[in-house]
CSV table of C-alpha atoms in Angstrom, one decimal:
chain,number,residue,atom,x,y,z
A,1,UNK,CA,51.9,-17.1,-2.6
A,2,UNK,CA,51.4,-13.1,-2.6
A,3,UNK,CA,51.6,-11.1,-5.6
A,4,UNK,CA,53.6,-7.7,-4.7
A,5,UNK,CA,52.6,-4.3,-5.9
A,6,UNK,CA,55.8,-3.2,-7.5
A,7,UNK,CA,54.7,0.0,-9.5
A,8,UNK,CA,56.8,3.4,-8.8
A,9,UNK,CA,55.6,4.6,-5.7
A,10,UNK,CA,58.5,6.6,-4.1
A,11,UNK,CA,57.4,6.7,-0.5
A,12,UNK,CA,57.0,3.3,-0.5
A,13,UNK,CA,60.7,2.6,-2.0
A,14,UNK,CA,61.6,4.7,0.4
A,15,UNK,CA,60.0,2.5,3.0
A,16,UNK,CA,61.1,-0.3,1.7
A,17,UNK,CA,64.6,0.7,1.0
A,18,UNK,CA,65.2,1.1,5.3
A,19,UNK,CA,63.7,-2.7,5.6
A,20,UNK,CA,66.8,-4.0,3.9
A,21,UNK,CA,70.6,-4.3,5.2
A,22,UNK,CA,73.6,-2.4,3.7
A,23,UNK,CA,74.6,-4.9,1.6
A,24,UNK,CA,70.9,-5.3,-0.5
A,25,UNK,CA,71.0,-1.4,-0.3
A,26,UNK,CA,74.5,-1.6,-2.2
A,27,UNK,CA,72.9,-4.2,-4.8
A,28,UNK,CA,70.0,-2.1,-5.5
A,29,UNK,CA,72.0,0.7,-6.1
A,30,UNK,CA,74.3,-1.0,-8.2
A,31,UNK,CA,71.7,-2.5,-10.4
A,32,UNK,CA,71.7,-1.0,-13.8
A,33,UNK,CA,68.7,-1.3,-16.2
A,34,UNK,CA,65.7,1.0,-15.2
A,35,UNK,CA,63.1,0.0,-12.7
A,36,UNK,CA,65.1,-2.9,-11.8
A,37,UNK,CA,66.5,-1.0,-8.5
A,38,UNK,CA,62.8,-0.5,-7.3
A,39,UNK,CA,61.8,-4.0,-8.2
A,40,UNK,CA,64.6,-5.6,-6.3
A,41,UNK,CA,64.0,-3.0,-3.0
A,42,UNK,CA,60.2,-3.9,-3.2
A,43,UNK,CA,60.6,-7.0,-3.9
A,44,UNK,CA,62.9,-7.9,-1.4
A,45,UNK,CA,61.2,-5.7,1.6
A,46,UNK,CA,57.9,-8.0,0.7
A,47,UNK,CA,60.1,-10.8,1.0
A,48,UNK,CA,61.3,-9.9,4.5
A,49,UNK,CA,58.3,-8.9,5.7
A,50,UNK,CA,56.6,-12.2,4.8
A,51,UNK,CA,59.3,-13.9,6.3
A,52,UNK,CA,59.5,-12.4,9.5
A,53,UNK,CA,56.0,-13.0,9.7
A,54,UNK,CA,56.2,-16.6,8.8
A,55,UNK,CA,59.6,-17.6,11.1
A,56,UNK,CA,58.2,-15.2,13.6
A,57,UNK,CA,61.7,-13.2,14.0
A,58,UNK,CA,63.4,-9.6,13.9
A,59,UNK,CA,64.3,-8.3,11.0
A,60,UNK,CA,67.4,-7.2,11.6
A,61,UNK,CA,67.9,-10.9,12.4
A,62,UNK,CA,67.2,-11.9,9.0
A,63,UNK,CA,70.2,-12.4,6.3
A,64,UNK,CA,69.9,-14.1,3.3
A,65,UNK,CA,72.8,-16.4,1.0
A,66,UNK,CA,72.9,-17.7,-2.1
A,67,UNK,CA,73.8,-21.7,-3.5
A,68,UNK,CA,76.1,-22.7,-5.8
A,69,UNK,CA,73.6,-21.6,-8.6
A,70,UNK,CA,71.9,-18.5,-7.2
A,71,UNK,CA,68.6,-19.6,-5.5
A,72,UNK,CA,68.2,-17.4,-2.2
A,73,UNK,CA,67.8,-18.8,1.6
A,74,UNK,CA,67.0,-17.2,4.7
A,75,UNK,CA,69.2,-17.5,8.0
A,76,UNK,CA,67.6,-16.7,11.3
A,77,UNK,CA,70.5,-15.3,13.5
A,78,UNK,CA,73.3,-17.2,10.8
A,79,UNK,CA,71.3,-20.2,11.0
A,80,UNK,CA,69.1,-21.5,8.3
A,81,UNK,CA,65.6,-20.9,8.8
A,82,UNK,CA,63.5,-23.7,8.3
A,83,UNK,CA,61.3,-22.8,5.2
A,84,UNK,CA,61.5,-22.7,1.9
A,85,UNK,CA,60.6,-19.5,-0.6
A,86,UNK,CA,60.8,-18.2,-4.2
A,87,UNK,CA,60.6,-14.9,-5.5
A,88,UNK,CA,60.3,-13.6,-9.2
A,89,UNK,CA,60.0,-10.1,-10.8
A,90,UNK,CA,58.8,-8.6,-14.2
A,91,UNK,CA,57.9,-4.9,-14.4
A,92,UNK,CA,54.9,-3.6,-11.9
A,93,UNK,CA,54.7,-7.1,-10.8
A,94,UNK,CA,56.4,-9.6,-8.2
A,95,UNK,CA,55.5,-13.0,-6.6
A,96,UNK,CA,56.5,-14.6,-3.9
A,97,UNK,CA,56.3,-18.2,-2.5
A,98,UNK,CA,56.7,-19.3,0.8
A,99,UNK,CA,56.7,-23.3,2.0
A,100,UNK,CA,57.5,-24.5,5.6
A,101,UNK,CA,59.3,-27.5,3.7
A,102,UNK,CA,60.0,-29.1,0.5
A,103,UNK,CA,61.4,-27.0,-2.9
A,104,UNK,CA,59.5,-24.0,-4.6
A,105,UNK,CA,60.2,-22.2,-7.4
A,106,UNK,CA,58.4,-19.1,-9.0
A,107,UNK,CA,58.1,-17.3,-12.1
A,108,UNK,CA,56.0,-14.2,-13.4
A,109,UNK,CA,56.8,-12.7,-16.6
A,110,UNK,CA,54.5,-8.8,-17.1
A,111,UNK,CA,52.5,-9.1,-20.6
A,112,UNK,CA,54.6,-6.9,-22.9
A,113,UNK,CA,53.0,-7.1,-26.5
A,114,UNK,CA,55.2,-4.7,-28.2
A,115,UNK,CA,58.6,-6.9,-26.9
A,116,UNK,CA,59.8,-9.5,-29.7
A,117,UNK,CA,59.5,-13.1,-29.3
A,118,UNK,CA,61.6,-14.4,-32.4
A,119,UNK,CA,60.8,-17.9,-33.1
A,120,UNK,CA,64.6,-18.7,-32.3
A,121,UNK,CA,63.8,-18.3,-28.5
A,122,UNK,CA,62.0,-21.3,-28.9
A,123,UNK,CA,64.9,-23.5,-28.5
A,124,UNK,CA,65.1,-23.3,-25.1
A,125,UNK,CA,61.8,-25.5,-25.3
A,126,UNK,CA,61.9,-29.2,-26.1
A,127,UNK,CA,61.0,-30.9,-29.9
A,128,UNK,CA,57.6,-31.9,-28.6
A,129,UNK,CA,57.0,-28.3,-27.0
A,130,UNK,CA,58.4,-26.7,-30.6
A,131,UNK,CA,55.6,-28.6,-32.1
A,132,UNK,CA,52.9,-26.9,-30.2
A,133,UNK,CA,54.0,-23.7,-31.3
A,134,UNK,CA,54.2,-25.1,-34.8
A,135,UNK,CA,50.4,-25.8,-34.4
A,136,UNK,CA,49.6,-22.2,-33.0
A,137,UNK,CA,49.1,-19.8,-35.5
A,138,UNK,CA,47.3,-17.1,-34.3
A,139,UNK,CA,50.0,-14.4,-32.6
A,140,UNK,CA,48.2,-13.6,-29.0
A,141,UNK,CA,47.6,-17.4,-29.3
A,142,UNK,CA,51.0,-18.2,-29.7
A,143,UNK,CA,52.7,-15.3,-27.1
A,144,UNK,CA,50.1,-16.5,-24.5
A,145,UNK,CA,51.8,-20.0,-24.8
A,146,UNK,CA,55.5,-18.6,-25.1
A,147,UNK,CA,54.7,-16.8,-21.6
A,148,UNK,CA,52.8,-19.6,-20.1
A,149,UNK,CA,55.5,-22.5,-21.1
A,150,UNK,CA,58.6,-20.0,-20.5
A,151,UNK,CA,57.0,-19.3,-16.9
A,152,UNK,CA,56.6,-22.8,-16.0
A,153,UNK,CA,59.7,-24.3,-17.3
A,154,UNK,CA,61.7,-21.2,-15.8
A,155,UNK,CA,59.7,-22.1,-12.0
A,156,UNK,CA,60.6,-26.0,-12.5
A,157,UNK,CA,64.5,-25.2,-12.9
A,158,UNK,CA,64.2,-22.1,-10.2
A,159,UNK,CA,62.6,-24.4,-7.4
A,160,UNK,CA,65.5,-27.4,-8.1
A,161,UNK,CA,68.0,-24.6,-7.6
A,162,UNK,CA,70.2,-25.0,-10.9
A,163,UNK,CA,68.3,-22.5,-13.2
A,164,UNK,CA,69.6,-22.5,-17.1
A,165,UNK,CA,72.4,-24.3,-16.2
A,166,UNK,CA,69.8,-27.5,-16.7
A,167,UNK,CA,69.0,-28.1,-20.0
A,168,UNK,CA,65.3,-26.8,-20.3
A,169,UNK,CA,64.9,-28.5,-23.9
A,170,UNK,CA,65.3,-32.4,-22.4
A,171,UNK,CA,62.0,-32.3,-20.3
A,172,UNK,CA,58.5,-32.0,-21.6
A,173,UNK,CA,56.1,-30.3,-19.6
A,174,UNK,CA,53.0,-32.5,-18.1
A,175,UNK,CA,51.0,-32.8,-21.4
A,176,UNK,CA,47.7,-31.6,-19.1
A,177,UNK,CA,49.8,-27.9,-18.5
A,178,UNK,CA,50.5,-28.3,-22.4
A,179,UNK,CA,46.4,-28.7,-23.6
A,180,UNK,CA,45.7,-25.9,-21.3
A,181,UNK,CA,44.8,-26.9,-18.2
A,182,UNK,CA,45.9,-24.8,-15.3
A,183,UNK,CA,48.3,-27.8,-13.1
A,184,UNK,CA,49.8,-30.9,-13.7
A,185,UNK,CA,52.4,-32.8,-11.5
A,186,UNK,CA,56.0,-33.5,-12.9
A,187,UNK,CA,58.7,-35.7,-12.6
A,188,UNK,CA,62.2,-35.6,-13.8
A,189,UNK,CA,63.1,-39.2,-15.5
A,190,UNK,CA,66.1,-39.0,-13.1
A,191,UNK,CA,64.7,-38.2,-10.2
A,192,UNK,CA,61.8,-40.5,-10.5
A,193,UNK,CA,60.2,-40.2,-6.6
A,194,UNK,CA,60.4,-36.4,-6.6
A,195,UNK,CA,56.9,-34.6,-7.5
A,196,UNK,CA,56.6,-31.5,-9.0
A,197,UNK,CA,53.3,-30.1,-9.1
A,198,UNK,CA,53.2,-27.4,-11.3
A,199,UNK,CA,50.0,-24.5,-11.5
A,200,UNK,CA,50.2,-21.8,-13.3
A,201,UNK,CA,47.7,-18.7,-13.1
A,202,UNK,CA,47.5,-14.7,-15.1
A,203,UNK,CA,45.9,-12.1,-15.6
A,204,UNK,CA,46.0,-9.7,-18.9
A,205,UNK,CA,48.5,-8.2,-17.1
A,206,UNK,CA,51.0,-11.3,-16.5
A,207,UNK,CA,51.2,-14.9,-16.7
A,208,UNK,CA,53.1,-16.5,-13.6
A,209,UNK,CA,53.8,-20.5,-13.0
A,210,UNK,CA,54.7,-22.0,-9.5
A,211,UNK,CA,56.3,-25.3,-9.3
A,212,UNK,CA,56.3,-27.0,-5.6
A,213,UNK,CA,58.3,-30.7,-4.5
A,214,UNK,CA,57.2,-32.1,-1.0
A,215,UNK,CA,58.4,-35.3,-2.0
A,216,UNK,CA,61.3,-34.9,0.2
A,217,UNK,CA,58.3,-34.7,3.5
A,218,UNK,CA,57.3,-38.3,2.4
A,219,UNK,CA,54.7,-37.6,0.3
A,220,UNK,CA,53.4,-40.2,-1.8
A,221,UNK,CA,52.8,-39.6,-5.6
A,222,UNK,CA,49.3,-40.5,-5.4
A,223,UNK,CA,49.0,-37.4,-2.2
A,224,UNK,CA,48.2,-34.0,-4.4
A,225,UNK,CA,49.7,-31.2,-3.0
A,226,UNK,CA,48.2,-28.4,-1.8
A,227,UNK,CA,46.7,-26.1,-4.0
A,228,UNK,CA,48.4,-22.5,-4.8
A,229,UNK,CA,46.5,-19.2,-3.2
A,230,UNK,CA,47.8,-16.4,-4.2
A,231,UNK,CA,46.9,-13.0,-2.3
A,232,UNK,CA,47.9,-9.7,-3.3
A,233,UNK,CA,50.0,-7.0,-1.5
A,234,UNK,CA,50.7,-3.8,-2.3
A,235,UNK,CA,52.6,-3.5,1.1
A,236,UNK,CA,52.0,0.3,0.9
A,237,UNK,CA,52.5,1.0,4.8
A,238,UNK,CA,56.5,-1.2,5.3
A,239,UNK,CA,57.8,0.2,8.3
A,240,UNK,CA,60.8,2.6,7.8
A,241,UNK,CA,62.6,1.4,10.8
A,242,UNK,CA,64.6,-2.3,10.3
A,243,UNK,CA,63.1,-3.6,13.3
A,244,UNK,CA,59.8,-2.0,13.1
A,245,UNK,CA,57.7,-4.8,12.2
A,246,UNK,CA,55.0,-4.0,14.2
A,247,UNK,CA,51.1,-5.6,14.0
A,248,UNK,CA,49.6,-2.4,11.9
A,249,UNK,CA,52.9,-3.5,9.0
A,250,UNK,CA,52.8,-7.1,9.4
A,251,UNK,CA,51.4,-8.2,6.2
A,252,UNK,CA,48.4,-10.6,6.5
A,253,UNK,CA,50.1,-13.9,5.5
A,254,UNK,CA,46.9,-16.1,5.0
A,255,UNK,CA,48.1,-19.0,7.6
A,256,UNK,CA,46.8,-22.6,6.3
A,257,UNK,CA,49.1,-25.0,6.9
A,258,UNK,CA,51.7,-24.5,4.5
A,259,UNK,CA,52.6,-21.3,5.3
A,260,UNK,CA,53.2,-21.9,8.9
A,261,UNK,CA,56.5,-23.1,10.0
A,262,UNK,CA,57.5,-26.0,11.7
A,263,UNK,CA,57.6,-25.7,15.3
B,1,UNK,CA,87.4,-5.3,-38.2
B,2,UNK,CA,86.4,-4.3,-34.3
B,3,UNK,CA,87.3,-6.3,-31.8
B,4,UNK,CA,85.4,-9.1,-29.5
B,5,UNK,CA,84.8,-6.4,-27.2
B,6,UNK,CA,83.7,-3.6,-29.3
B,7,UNK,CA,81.4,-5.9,-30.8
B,8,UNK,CA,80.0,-7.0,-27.8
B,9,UNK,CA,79.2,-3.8,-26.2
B,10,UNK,CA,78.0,-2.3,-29.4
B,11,UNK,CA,75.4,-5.6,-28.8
B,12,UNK,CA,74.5,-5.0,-25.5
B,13,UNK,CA,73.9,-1.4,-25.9
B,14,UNK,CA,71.5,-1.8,-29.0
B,15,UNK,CA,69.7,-4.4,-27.4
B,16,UNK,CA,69.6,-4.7,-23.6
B,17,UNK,CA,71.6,-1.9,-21.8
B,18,UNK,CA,70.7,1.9,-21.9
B,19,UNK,CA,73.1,3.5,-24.2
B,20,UNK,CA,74.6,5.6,-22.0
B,21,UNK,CA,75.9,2.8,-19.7
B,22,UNK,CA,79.3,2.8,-18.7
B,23,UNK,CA,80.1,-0.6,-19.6
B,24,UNK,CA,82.5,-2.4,-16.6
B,25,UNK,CA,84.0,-5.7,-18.1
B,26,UNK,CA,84.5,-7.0,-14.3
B,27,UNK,CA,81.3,-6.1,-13.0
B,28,UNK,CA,78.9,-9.4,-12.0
B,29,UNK,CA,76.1,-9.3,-15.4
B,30,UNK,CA,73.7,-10.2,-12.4
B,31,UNK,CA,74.0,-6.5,-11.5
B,32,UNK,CA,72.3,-5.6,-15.0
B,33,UNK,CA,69.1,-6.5,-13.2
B,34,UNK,CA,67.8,-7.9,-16.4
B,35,UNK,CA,64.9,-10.2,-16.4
B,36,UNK,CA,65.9,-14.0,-18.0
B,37,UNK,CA,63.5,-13.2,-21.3
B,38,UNK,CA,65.9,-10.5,-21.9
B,39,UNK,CA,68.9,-12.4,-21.2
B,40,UNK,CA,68.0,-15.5,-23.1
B,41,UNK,CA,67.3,-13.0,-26.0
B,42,UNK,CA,70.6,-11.5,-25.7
B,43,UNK,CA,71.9,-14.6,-25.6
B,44,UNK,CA,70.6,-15.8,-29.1
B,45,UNK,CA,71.4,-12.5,-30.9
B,46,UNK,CA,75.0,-13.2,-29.3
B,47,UNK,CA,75.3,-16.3,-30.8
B,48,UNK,CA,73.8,-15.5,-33.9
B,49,UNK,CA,75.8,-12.1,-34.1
B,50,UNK,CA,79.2,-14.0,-34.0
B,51,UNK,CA,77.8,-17.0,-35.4
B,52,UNK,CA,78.8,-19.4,-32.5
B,53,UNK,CA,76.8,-21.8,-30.4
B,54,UNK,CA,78.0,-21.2,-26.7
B,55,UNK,CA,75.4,-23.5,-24.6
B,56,UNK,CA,73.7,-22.0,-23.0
B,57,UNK,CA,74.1,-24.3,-19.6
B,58,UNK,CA,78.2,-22.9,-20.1
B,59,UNK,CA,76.7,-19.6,-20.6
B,60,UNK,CA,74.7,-18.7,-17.3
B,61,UNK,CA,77.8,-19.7,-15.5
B,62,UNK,CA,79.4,-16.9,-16.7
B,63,UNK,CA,79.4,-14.0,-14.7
B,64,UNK,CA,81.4,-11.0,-16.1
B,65,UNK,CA,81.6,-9.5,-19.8
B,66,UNK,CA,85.7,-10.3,-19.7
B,67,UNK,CA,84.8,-13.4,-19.2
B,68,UNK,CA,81.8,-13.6,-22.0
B,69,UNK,CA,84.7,-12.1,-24.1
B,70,UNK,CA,87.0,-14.6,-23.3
B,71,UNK,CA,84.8,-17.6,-24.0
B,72,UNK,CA,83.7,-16.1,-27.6
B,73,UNK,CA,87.4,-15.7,-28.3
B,74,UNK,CA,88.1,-19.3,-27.7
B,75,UNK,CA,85.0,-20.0,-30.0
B,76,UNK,CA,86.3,-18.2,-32.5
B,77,UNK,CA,89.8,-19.4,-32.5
């Protein structure tokens, strides 16, 4: 996992902006709310950057498409590359995820104290989840949950690939993730042989959750996964040319064994 | 008494989009950039603003305001 740098720098937007193709150009200029332009271009240069790195290809060679519900893939040359990644942004802050296999989903969510969290946004949690925050009184005490819950449902339905169109209210997180500790594993009752293992990590800054599924490499449930590393890039030195992914640019992908691809 | 639509962007300008946004009913709502906290908010003052319950499984599928407008209509009706 790498945590990306993504406060206004406009050299490195610049930068960043020549890494990506017309059509993310287009998107980025089209986006509307403020700052959401700069975290998409940064986000997304990361993204290709890390990618290239890990599938060992161009840039220019890189394209990525969309399933049914949204969740991005990479194609190497029109053909799908074989690895799996995630990507969330909030504010100055963006995460990546990058598997040679299996399902991953991200989410990071930037500490904003002064943003309201009515107690109806609660529904999207289910009646056992309500009734932690029925316990927690205390406000920082009860936003530090909202952020750590919302993160980790919101990486869970991100790494199956349907987002909110699942029904985040008919799960309950691992009850470990829910008294605190920092990972559990999952399973979906229908989906019984898949495992989810959830971690989720912050700062005062943020809170982010990442949700990873290898079951589909044959793992067995009683087989942990790896853990999460998380490194942070600032990626203040992207090349300005699409190809130009030269050794001094090439971020320093940490390479244990799940971030190398297959051969 | 305004319309669905009136309504609607009269919502979205108090609560999510900068007020001088040129509102384009066609436009994909992914190209708001908004981040899902904001969205689900939005989604609950909706709701509560015209006093409907659109799930909210129906409602990530949609992916324009005409079409948001459409679907409140049909609640309301």
């Amino acid at each position: 996992m790498v945590l990306v740098d993504l406060s206004a720098d406009r050299r490195r937007e610049q930068s960043a902006t020549g890494l990506l193709n017309a059509a993310e150009q287009d998107r980025a200029a089209r986006l509307i709310l403020p700052g959401a332009g700069r975290e998409f271009v940064l986000c997304r240069a990361a993204l290709r950057a890390l990618l290239c790195s890990a599938l060992d290809c161009d840039n220019a060679d890189l394209t990525f498409r969309t399933e049914t519900h949204g969740k991005p893939y990479a194609l190497v040359r029109g053909r799908v590359a074989p690895v799996s990644f995630n990507v969330s942004h909030s504010g100055d802050h963006g995460l990546i995820a990058i598997a040679p296999h299996g399902r991953v989903g991200v989410d990071i969510e930037t500490h904003d104290w002064a943003f309201d969290l009515p107690a109806g946004l609660l529904s999207v949690f289910s009646v056992r989840e309500r009734g932690d925050f029925a316990e927690t009184r205390d406000d920082a005490r009860w936003r530090q949950r909202f952020y750590r819950y919302w993160t980790l449902k919101e990486s869970l339905i991100k790494g199956v690939g349907l987002g909110f169109a699942m029904n985040t209210t008919r799960f309950d997180l691992p009850s470990a993730l829910r008294r605190g500790e920092a990972d559990g594993v999952f399973r979906f009752h229908h989906q019984p042989t898949a495992n989810w293992h959830l971690a989720t990590f912050g700062n005062r800054a943020f809170t982010a959750a990442v949700a990873i599924d290898y079951s589909g490499r044959g793992m067995s449930p009683h087989e942990s996964g790896p853990s999460p590393r998380t490194h942070r890039r600032r990626f203040s030195r992207l090349p300005a040319g699409p190809r130009a992914l030269g050794p001094v640019t090439r971020p320093r992908v940490v390479r244990h064994p799940h971030l190398t691809p297959d051969p | 008494m305004a319309s669905v639509e009136d309504r609607l962007v009269t919502l979205l300008r108090d609560n999510l989009l900068p007020e001088e946004t040129e509102i384009d009913l066609d436009a994909d709502v992914s190209d708001w950039g908004a981040t899902s906290l904001s969205i689900l908010k939005f989604y609950q003052l909706l709701n509560s603003a015209f006093d409907i319950e659109i799930p909210s499984e129906e409602f990530c599928e949609i992916r324009t305001l005409r079409g948001l407008i459409e679907r409140i209509d049909s609640e309301l009706a």
